[in-house]
Structures are given as structure tokens and as C-alpha cells.
Short mmCIF file of C-alpha atoms and ligand atoms in Angstrom, two decimals:
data_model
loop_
_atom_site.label_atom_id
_atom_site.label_comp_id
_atom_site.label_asym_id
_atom_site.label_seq_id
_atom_site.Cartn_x
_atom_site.Cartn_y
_atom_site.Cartn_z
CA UNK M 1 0.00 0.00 0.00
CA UNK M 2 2.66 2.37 0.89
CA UNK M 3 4.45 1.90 -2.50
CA UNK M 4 0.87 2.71 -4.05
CA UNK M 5 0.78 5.96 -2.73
CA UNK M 6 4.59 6.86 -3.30
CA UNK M 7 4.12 5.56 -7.53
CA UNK M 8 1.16 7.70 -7.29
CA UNK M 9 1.79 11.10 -5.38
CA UNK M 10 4.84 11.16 -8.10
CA UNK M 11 2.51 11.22 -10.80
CA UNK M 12 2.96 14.29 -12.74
CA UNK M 13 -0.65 15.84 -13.84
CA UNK M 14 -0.59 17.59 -17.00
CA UNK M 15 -3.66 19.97 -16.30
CA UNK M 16 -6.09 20.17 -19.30
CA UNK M 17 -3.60 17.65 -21.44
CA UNK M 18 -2.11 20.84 -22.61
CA UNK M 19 0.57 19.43 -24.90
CA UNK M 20 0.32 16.34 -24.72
CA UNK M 21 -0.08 14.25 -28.11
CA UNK M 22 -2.51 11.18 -27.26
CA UNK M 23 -1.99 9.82 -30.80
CA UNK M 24 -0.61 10.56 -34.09
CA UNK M 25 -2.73 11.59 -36.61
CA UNK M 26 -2.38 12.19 -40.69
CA UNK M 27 -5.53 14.46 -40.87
CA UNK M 28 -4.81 17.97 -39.73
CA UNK M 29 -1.92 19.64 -38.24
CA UNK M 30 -2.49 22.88 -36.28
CA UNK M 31 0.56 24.80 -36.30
CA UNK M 32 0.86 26.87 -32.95
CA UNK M 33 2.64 29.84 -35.53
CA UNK M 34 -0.87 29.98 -37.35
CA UNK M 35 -1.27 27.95 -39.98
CA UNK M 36 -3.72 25.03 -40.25
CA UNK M 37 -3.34 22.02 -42.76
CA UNK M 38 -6.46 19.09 -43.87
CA UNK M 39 -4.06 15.97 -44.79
CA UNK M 40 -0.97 18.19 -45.79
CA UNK M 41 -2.83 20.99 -47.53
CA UNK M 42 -2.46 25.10 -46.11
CA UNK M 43 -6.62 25.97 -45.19
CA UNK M 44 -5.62 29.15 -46.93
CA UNK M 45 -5.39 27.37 -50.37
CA UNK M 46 -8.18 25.04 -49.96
CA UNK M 47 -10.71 27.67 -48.80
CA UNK M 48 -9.30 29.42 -52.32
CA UNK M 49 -9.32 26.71 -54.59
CA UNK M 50 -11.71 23.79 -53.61
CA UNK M 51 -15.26 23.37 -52.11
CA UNK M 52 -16.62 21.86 -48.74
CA UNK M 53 -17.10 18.51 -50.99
CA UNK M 54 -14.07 17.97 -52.38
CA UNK M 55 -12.62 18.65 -48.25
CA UNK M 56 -14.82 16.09 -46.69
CA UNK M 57 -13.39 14.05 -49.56
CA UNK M 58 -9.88 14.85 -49.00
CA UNK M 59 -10.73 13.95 -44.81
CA UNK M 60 -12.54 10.59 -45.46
CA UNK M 61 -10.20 9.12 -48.06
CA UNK M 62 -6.71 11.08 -47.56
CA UNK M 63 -6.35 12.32 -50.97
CA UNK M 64 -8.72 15.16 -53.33
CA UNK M 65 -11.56 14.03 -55.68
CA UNK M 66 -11.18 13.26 -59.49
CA UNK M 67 -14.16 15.06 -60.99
CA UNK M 68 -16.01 11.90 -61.00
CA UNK M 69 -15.06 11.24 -57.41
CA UNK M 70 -16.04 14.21 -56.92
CA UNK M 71 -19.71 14.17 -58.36
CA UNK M 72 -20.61 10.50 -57.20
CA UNK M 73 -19.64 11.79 -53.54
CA UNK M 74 -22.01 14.56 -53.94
CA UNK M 75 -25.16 12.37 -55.41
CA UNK M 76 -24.09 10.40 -52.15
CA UNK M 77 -24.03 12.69 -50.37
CA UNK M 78 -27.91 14.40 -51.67
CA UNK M 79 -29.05 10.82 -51.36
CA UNK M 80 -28.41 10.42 -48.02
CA UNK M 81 -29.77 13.85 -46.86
CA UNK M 82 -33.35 13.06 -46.58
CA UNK M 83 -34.22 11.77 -42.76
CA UNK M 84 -36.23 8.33 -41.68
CA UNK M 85 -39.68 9.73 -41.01
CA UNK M 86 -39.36 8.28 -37.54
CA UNK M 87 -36.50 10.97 -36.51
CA UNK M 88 -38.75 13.88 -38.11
CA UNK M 89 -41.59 12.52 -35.38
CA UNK M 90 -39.07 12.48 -32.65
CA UNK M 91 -37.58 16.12 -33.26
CA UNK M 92 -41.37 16.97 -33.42
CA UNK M 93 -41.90 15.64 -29.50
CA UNK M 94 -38.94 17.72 -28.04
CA UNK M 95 -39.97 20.31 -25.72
CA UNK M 96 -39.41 24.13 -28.00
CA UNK M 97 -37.31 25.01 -25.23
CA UNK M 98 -35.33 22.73 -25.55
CA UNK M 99 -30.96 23.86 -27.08
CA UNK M 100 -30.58 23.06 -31.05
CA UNK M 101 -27.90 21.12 -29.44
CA UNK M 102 -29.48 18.95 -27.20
CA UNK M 103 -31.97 17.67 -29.77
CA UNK M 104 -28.60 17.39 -32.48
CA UNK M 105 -26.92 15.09 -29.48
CA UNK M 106 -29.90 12.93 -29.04
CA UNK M 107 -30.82 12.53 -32.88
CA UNK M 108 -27.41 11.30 -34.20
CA UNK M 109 -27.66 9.07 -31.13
CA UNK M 110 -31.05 7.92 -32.54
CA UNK M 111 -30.11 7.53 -36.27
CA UNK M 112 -28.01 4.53 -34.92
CA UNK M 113 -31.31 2.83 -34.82
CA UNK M 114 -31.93 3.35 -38.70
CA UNK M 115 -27.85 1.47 -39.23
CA UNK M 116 -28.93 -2.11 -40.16
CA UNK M 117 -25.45 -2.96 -38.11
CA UNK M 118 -23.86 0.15 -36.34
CA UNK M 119 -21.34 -2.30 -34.78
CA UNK M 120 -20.09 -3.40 -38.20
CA UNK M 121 -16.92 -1.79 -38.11
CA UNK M 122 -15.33 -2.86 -41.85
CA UNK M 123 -13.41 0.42 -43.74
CA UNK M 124 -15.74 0.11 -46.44
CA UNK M 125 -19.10 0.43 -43.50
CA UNK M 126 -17.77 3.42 -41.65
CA UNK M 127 -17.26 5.23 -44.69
CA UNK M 128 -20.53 4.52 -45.81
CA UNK M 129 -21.43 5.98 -42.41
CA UNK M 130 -19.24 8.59 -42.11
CA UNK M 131 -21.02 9.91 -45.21
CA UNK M 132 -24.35 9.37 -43.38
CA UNK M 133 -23.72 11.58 -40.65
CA UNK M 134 -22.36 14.06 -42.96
CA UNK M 135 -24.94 14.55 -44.82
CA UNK M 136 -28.01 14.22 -42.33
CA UNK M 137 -26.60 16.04 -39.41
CA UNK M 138 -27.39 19.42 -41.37
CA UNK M 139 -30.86 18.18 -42.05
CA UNK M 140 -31.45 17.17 -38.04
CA UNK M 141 -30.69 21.13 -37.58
CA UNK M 142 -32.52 22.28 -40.46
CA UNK M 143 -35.72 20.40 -40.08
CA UNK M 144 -35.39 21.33 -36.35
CA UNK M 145 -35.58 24.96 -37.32
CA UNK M 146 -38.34 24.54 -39.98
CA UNK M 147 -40.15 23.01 -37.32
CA UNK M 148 -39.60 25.07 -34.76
CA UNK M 149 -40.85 28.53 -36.62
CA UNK M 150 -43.65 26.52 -38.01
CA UNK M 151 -42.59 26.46 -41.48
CA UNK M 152 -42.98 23.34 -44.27
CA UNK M 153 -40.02 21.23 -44.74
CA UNK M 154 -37.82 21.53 -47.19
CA UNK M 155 -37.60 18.05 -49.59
CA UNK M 156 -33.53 17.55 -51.24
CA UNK M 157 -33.15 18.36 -54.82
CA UNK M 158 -30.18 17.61 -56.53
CA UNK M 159 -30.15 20.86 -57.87
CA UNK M 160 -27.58 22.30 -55.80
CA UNK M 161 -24.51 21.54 -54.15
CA UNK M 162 -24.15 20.02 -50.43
CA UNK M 163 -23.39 23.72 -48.29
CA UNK M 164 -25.99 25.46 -50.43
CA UNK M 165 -28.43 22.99 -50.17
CA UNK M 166 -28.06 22.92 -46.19
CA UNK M 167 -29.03 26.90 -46.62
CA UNK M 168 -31.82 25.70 -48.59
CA UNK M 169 -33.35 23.12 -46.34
CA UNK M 170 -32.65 25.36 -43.50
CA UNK M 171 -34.23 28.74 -44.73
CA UNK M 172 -36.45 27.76 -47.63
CA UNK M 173 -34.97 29.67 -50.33
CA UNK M 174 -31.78 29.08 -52.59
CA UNK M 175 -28.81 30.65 -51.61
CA UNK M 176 -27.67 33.61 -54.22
CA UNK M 177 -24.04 33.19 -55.40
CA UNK M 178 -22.18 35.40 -52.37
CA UNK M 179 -24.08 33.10 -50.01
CA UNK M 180 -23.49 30.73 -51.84
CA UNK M 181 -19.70 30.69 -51.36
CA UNK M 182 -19.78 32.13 -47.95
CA UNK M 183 -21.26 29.16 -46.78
CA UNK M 184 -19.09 26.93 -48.48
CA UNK M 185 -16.17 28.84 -47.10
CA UNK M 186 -17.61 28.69 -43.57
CA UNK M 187 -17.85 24.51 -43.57
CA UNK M 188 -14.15 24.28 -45.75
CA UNK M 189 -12.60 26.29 -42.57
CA UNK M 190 -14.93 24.22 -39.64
CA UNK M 191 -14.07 21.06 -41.02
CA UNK M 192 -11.22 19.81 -38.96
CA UNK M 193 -9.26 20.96 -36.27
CA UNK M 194 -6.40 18.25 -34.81
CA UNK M 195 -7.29 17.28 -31.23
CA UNK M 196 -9.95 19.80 -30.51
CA UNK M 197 -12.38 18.82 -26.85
CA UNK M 198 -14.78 17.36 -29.46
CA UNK M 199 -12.83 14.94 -31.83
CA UNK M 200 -10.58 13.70 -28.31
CA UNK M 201 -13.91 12.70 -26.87
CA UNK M 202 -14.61 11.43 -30.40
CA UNK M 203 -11.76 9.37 -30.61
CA UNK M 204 -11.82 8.14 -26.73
CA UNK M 205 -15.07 6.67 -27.55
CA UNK M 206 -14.07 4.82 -30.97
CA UNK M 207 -11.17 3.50 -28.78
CA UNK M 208 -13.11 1.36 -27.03
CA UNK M 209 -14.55 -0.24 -30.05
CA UNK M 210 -17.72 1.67 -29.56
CA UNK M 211 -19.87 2.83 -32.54
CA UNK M 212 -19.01 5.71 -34.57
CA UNK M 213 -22.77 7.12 -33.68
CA UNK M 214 -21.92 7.08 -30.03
CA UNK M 215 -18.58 8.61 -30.52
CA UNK M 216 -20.33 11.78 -32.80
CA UNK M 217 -23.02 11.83 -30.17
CA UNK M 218 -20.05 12.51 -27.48
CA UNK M 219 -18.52 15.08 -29.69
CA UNK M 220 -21.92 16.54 -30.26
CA UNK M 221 -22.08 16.72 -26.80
CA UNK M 222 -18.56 17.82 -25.95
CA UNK M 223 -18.74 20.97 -29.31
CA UNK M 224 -22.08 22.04 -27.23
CA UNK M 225 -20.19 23.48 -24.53
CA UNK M 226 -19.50 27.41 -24.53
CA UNK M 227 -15.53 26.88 -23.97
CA UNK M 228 -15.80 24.98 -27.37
CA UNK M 229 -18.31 25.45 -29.77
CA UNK M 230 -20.70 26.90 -27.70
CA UNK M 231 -18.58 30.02 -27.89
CA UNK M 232 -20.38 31.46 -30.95
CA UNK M 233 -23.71 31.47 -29.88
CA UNK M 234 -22.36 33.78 -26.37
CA UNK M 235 -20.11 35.98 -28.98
CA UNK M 236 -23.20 37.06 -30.07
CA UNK M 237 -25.18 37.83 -26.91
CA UNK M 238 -21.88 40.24 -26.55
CA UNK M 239 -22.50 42.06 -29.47
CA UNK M 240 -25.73 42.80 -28.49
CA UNK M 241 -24.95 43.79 -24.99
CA UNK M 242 -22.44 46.35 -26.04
CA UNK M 243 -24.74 49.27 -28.38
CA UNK M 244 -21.78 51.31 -29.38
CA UNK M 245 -18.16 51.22 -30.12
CA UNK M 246 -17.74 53.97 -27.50
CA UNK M 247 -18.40 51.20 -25.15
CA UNK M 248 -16.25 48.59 -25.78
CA UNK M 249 -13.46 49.89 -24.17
CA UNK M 250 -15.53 49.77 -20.40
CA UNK M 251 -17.51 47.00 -21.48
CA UNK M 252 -14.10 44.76 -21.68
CA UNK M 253 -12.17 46.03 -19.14
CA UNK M 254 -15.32 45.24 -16.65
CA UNK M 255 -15.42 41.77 -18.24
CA UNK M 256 -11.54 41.36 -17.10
CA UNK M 257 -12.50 42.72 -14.00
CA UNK M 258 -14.91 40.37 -13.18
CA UNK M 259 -12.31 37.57 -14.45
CA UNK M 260 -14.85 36.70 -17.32
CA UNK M 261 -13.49 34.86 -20.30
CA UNK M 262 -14.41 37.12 -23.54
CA UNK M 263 -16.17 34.88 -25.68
CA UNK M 264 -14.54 34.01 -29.27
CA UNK M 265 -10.90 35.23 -27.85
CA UNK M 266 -7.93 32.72 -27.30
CA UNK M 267 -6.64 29.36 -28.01
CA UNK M 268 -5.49 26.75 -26.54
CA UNK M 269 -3.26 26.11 -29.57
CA UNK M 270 -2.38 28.82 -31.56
CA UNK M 271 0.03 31.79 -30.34
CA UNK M 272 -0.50 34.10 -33.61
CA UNK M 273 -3.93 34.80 -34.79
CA UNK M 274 -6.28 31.70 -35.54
CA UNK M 275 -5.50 31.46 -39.77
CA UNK M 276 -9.18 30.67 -39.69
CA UNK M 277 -10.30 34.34 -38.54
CA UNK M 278 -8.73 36.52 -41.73
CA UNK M 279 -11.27 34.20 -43.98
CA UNK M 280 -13.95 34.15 -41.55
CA UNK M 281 -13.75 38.08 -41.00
CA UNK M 282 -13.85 39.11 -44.93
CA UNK M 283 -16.84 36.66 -45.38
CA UNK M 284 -18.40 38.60 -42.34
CA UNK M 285 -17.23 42.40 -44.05
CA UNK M 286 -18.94 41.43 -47.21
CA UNK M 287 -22.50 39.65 -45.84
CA UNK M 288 -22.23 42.76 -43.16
CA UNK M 289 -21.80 44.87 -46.33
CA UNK M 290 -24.83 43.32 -48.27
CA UNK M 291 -27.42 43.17 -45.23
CA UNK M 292 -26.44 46.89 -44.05
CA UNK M 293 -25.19 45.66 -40.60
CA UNK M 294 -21.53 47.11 -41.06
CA UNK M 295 -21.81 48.71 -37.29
CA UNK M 296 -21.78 45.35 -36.21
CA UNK M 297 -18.55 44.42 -38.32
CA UNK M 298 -17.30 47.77 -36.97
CA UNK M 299 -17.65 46.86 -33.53
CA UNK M 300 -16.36 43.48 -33.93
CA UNK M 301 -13.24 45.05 -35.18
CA UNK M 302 -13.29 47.68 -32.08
CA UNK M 303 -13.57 44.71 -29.86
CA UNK M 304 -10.89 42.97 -31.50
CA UNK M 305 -8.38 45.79 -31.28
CA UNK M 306 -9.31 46.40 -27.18
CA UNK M 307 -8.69 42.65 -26.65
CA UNK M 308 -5.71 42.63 -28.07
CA UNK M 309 -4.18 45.66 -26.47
CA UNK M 310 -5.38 44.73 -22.88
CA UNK M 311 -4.59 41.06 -22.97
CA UNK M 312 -2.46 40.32 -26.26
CA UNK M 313 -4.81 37.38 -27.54
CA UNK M 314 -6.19 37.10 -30.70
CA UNK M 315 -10.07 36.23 -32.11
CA UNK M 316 -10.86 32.68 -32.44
CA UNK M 317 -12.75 31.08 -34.93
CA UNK M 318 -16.50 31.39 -33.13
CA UNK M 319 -15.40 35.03 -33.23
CA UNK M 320 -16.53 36.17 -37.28
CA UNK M 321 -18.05 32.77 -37.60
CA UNK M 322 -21.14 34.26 -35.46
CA UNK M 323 -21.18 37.45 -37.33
CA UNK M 324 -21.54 35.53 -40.82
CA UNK M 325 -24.07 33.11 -39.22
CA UNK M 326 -25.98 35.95 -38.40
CA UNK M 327 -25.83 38.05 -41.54
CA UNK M 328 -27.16 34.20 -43.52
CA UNK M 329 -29.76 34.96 -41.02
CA UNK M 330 -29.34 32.04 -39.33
CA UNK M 331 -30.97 32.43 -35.21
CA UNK M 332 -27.74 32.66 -32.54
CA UNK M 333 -29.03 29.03 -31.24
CA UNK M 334 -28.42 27.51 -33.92
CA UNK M 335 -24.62 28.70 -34.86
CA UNK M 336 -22.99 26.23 -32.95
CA UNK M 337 -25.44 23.37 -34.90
CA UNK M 338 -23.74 24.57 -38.29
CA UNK M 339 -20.32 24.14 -36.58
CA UNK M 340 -21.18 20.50 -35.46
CA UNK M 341 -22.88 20.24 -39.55
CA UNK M 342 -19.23 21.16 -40.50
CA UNK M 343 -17.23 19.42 -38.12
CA UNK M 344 -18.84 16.29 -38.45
CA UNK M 345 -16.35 15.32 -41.45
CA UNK M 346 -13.91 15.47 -39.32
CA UNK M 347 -15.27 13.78 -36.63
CA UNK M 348 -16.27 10.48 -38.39
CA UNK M 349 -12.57 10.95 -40.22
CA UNK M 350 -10.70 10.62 -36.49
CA UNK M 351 -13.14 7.77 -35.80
CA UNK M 352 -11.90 5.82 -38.47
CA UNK M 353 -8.26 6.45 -37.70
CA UNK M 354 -8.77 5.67 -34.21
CA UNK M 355 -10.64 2.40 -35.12
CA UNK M 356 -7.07 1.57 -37.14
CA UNK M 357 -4.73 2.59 -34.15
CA UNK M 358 -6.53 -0.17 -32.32
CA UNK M 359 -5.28 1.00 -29.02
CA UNK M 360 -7.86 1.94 -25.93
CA UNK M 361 -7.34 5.09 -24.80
CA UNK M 362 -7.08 5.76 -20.85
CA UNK M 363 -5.01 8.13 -19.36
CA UNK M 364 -4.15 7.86 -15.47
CA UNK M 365 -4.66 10.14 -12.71
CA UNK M 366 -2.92 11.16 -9.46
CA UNK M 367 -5.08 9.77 -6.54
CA UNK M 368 -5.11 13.11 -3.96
CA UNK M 369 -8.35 11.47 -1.56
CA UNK M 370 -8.13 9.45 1.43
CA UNK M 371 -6.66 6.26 2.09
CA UNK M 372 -7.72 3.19 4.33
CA UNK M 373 -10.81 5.14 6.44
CA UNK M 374 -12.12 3.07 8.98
CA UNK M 375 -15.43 1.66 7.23
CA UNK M 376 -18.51 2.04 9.83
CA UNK M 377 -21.56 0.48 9.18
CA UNK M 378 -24.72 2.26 8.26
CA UNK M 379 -26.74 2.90 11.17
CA UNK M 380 -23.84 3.97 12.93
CA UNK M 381 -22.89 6.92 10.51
N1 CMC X 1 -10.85 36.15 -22.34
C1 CMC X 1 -10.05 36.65 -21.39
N2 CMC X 1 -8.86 36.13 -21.08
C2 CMC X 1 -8.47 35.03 -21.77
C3 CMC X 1 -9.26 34.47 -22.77
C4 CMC X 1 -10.50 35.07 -23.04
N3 CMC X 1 -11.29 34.57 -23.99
N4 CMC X 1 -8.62 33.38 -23.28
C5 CMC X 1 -7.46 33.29 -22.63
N5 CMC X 1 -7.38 34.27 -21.71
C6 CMC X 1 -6.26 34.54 -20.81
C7 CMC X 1 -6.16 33.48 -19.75
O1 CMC X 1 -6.97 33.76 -18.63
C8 CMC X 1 -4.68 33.57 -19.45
O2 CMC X 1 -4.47 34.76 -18.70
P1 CMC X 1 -3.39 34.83 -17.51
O3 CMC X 1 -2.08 34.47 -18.14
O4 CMC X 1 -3.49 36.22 -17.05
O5 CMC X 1 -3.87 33.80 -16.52
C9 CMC X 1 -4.07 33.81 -20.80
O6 CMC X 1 -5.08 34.46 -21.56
C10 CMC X 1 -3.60 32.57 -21.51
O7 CMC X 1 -4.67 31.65 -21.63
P2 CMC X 1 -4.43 30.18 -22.18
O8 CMC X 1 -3.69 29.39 -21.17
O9 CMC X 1 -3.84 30.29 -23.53
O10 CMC X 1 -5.93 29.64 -22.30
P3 CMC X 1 -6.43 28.12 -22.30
O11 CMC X 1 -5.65 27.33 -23.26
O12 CMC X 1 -6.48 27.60 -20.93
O13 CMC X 1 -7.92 28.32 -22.79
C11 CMC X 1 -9.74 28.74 -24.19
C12 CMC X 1 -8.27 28.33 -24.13
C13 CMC X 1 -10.18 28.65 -25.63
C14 CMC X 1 -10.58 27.78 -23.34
C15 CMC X 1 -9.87 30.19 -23.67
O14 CMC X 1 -9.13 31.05 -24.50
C16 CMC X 1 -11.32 30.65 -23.59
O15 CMC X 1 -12.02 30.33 -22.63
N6 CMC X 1 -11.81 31.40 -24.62
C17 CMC X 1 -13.21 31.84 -24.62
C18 CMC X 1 -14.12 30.76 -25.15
C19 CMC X 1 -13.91 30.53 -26.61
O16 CMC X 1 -13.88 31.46 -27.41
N7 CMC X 1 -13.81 29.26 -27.00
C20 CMC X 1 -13.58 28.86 -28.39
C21 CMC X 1 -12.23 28.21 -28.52
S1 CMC X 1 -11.54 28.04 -30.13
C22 CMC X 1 -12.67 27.33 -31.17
C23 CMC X 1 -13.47 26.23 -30.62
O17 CMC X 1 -12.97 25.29 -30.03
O18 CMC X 1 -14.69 26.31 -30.82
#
């Protein structure tokens, strides 16, 4: 017993895993300097050259689409968009106050019910799967919306392409062509992010052997929270606490004050700016531009500038992803469901490399309780 406690009392805790690698990965590589890489290629020239389809490509089979690659993953992908009618009931019975979220976290859990053999765990299955999830997670959110405002559903067409179409099912009307790409911009640059909260928790669940639904619904779960994903819905309640740039200035400084984390500001990772924000902040100038709400780019900028000179960190990518969420008119509770529609390619891209690294993953911890208390029997306590 003694030796028990000296091996563990020497255990060194590395709070929040900060730095540690738990695996090795081929997928994405987030460079501290700021730059960010999908399987080898710089974001900055994939978000240039190459839509969200030929990315979730690149993520689920390690190289880019041929042009007939290319359009059967996107028939696949349309295919596959449409929901069993028995999930369209369920989202029906949730209570309307109930998070976007917390409906998104139970329905991918429930779709596992619709897999003729979620425990079938061949390649050739879980890509079949990973293109599932892909393509119905945006349709859990967007029928959820529909729903919830009391408007008709929205049937696919294979009219459009994959981030369009998720406009389309979720508003009702096609996207025009600055939309259009600002969408497609906004998934490219959410796609995949190394060992973010979300894809860890991802990935600890695949390492058990577990099914690739229960590992989304975990990073579903784990993206919900406002230190994560959950940061872009709160950037927004910001904004519309602070009414003029004259009061950022107080309106941060009483936020560091009070010790408050400002929402859509820092990284765990990066030490330079997030590469993700310079796209994310021109798609948000030019939809501000368009829908006449340049103050709020303005401020966003004013806010941006105070951080930075009070506490030297940067914008993260929640930051300008809320503004352009909100200029595509899409409601605040719903931002971090178009980051989970995104991110899902990357989530079901870790599963499968976890599912080949075969290993369980377990970390240890440094036991600081009690030892050997003198047990005393119920009535007696
Ligand atoms: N507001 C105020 N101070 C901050 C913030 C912030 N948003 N972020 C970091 N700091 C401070 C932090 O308190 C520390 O200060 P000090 O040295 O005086 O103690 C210093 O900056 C360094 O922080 P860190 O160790 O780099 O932060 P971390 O790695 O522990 O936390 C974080 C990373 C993302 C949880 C944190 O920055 C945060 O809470 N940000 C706000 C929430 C947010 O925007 N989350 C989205 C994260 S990125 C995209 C995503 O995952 O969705």
C-alpha cells in the first residue's frame, strides 16, 4: 500500500492535457505559428481553390476528388440527406425550449437505430457511415428549425450543391451566389481541427470499439459546450450587450475585472492569430456589407483591437463565424449546430483512424483522496 501511494503522489498531472499528443494523426496539423493544414494541404489554399465537398473528400479518403469522385460523392451525399420519417416525429416531441444542441446530441444518437449494423466496423461500412452523418446532421438542424418557426419542410433536390443545399433546407430559399460561397467557405474552414475537446472525446469513444454514432453523439455533446463550440452562440449575446463602439473599451475592461473569459478570444493552440479568422472576418465584411449591418462588423473590429491591447490574444474562430451566421440569417441558437454540420467530417474521419490505431485510450490520474478510512456500518454513521 505504501508503495501505491509513493508511484502515485509522483505522478505528474498535466492539467487540461495541454501538450500532450494522445496519438498521431495524418488528418490535420495545427501549427501553434498559425497555420492550419487538412491531410498536408495550407486551409488558406483550400478555402481558395476547392469546395466543402471535395474537403470532406480529401478527410474521409486522404487524398482530393477526381471530378467523378467528386460528383458521385455529392449524389451520395444528396441521397443520403433526406431523414427516416421516424427521426422527423421524434424532433417533433422535443420540448421548443429545448438547445438546437441537445436535440442534435440525441438525434445522431437515434439515427443509430436506422444502421442495419452500427457495430459493423469494416473500412468500407464506416465510410458509408461517415457519409451518413455528414450529410443528415445538417438536415437534423434544419428540419429542427423549420419546425420550430412553423414552417414546411424543405424536400432535397439535386439541384444544388451540399453547403448550399443545407441553406436551402434550412431557410427555404436558394442561396444567391455570395451566399453561396460564404457558406461553403464557412464549412471548408470548420471542417477539422487536430485534437480539438470534441474529436478527443470522439476518438476516446471509438477506442473502445464503440460505434461511430456514439462517438459523434459525445462530440456533439462535448462541441455544445460554450468553452468549445458553444462560444459562438455567447459571442453574439456580446454584441448585443455592447450598443456602441464607444463602449467597448468599459464593457471589456469590466469583463476582465470580473475575471470573465471574452467569448470568441484565445486558443489553446495557436500563439498568432487563428489562420481561420482573416477568412472568416472578410466573409463577415462582405454579408455585413450586403445586409447593411456594417456597425456590427465595426464593432467586432473595435472589440478585437481592445482585446488585443489589454490582454495580447487574438479572435478565435466562433469570433466572425457568429457574425456571418448571423448576416445568412441564421438564429444565434443555432450557430454552434452549423459548426457540429461542418465538423462532423472530421469527426467520423478521427473515428476511423482511431478504429485503425486499435489501441484503448485511458489516461491515469494522481489519486489526492483518502486512504484506508475506517469503514462504519450504516446505522452507525
Ligand atoms: N478572455 C479573457 N482572457 C483570456 C481568454 C479570453 N477569452 N482566453 C485566454 N485568456 C487569458 C487566460 O486567462 C490567461 O491569462 P493569464 O495568463 O493572465 O492567466 C491567458 O489568456 C492565456 O490563456 P491560455 O492558457 O492560452 O488559455 P487556455 O488554453 O487555458 O484556454 C480557451 C483556451 C479557448 C478555453 C480560452 O481562451 C477561452 O475560454 N476562450 C473563450 C471561449 C472561446 O472562445 N472558445 C472557443 C475556442 S476556439 C474554437 C473552438 O474550439 O470552438
Amino acid at each position: 500500500m505504501i508503495q501505491h501511494m509513493i508511484n502515485n503522489h509522483d505522478k505528474v498531472v498535466t492539467r487540461g492535457l495541454r501538450d500532450v499528443a494522445a496519438a498521431e494523426t495524418k488528418i490535420s496539423f495545427v501549427d501553434p505559428l498559425g497555420t492550419l493544414y487538412y491531410l498536408g494541404y495550407n486551409i488558406d489554399a483550400l478555402v481558395e481553390h476547392v469546395c466543402y465537398e471535395e474537403v470532406v473528400y480529401l478527410i474521409l479518403y486522404g487524398k482530393l476528388p477526381t471530378k467523378n469522385e467528386l460528383d458521385e460523392l455529392r449524389s451520395q451525399l444528396i441521397s443520403e440527406m433526406q431523414l427516416p420519417e421516424a427521426i422527423v416525429n421524434s424532433i417533433k416531441s422535443f420540448p421548443l425550449t429545448s438547445h438546437p444542441m441537445e436535440v442534435l446530441r440525441t438525434e445522431v444518437s437515434h439515427l443509430s437505430m436506422y444502421d442495419p449494423d452500427p457495430d459493423y466496423t469494416s473500412e468500407q461500412a464506416n465510410r458509408r457511415r461517415a457519409i451518413r452523418l455528414v450529410a443528415k446532421v445538417p438536415t437534423i438542424v434544419s428540419t429542427l428549425h423549420r419546425l420550430r418557426t412553423n414552417q414546411q419542410l424543405v424536400a432535397p433536390s439535386d439541384e444544388f450543391g451540399f453547403p448550399e443545399h443545407f441553406l436551402y433546407l434550412f431557410r427555404g430559399k436558394p442561396a444567391d451566389s455570395e451566399e453561396k460561397e460564404s457558406i461553403d467557405r464557412f464549412m471548408t474552414l470548420h471542417a477539422d481541427h487536430g485534437f480539438n475537446a470534441s474529436t478527443f472525446a470522439a476518438r476516446v469513444t471509438a477506442s473502445t470499439n464503440s460505434d461511430m454514432y456514439s462517438a459523434v453523439t459525445c462530440a456533439v455533446g462535448t462541441l455544445k459546450g460554450p468553452l468549445h463550440g458553444g462560444a459562438s452562440e455567447k459571442v453574439m449575446y456580446m454584441l448585443d450587450d455592447i450598443n456602441t463602439e464607444a463602449e467597448v473599451e468599459d464593457y471589456i475592461q469590466g469583463m476582465l475585472d470580473d475575471q470573465k473569459k471574452i467569448m470568441g478570444f484565445g486558443h489553446r493552440v495557436y500563439r498568432a492569430e487563428d489562420p481561420r479568422t482573416k477568412h472568416l472576418r472578410e466573409i463577415a465584411e462582405n454579408l455585413c456589407h450586403r445586409t447593411n449591418t456594417l456597425n456590427l462588423y465595426n464593432l467586432c473590429i473595435r472589440i478585437e483591437n481592445v482585446v488585443h491591447e489589454k490582454k495580447k490574444i487574438f479572435p478565435n474562430v466562433d469570433f466572425y463565424a457568429a457574425v456571418t451566421l448571423n448576416a445568412l440569417g441564421v438564429p444565434f441558437e443555432f450557430f454552434t449546430p452549423f459548426f457540429a454540420s461542418s465538423r462532423v467530417s472530421g469527426w467520423t474521419a478521427h473515428v476511423m483512424e482511431q478504429y485503425k490505431d486499435a489501441v484503448l485510450l485511458r489516461p491515469s490520474s494522481r489519486y489526492v483522496g483518502e486512504y484506508g478510512r475506517p469503514f462504519v456500518p450504516i446505522e452507525k454513521r
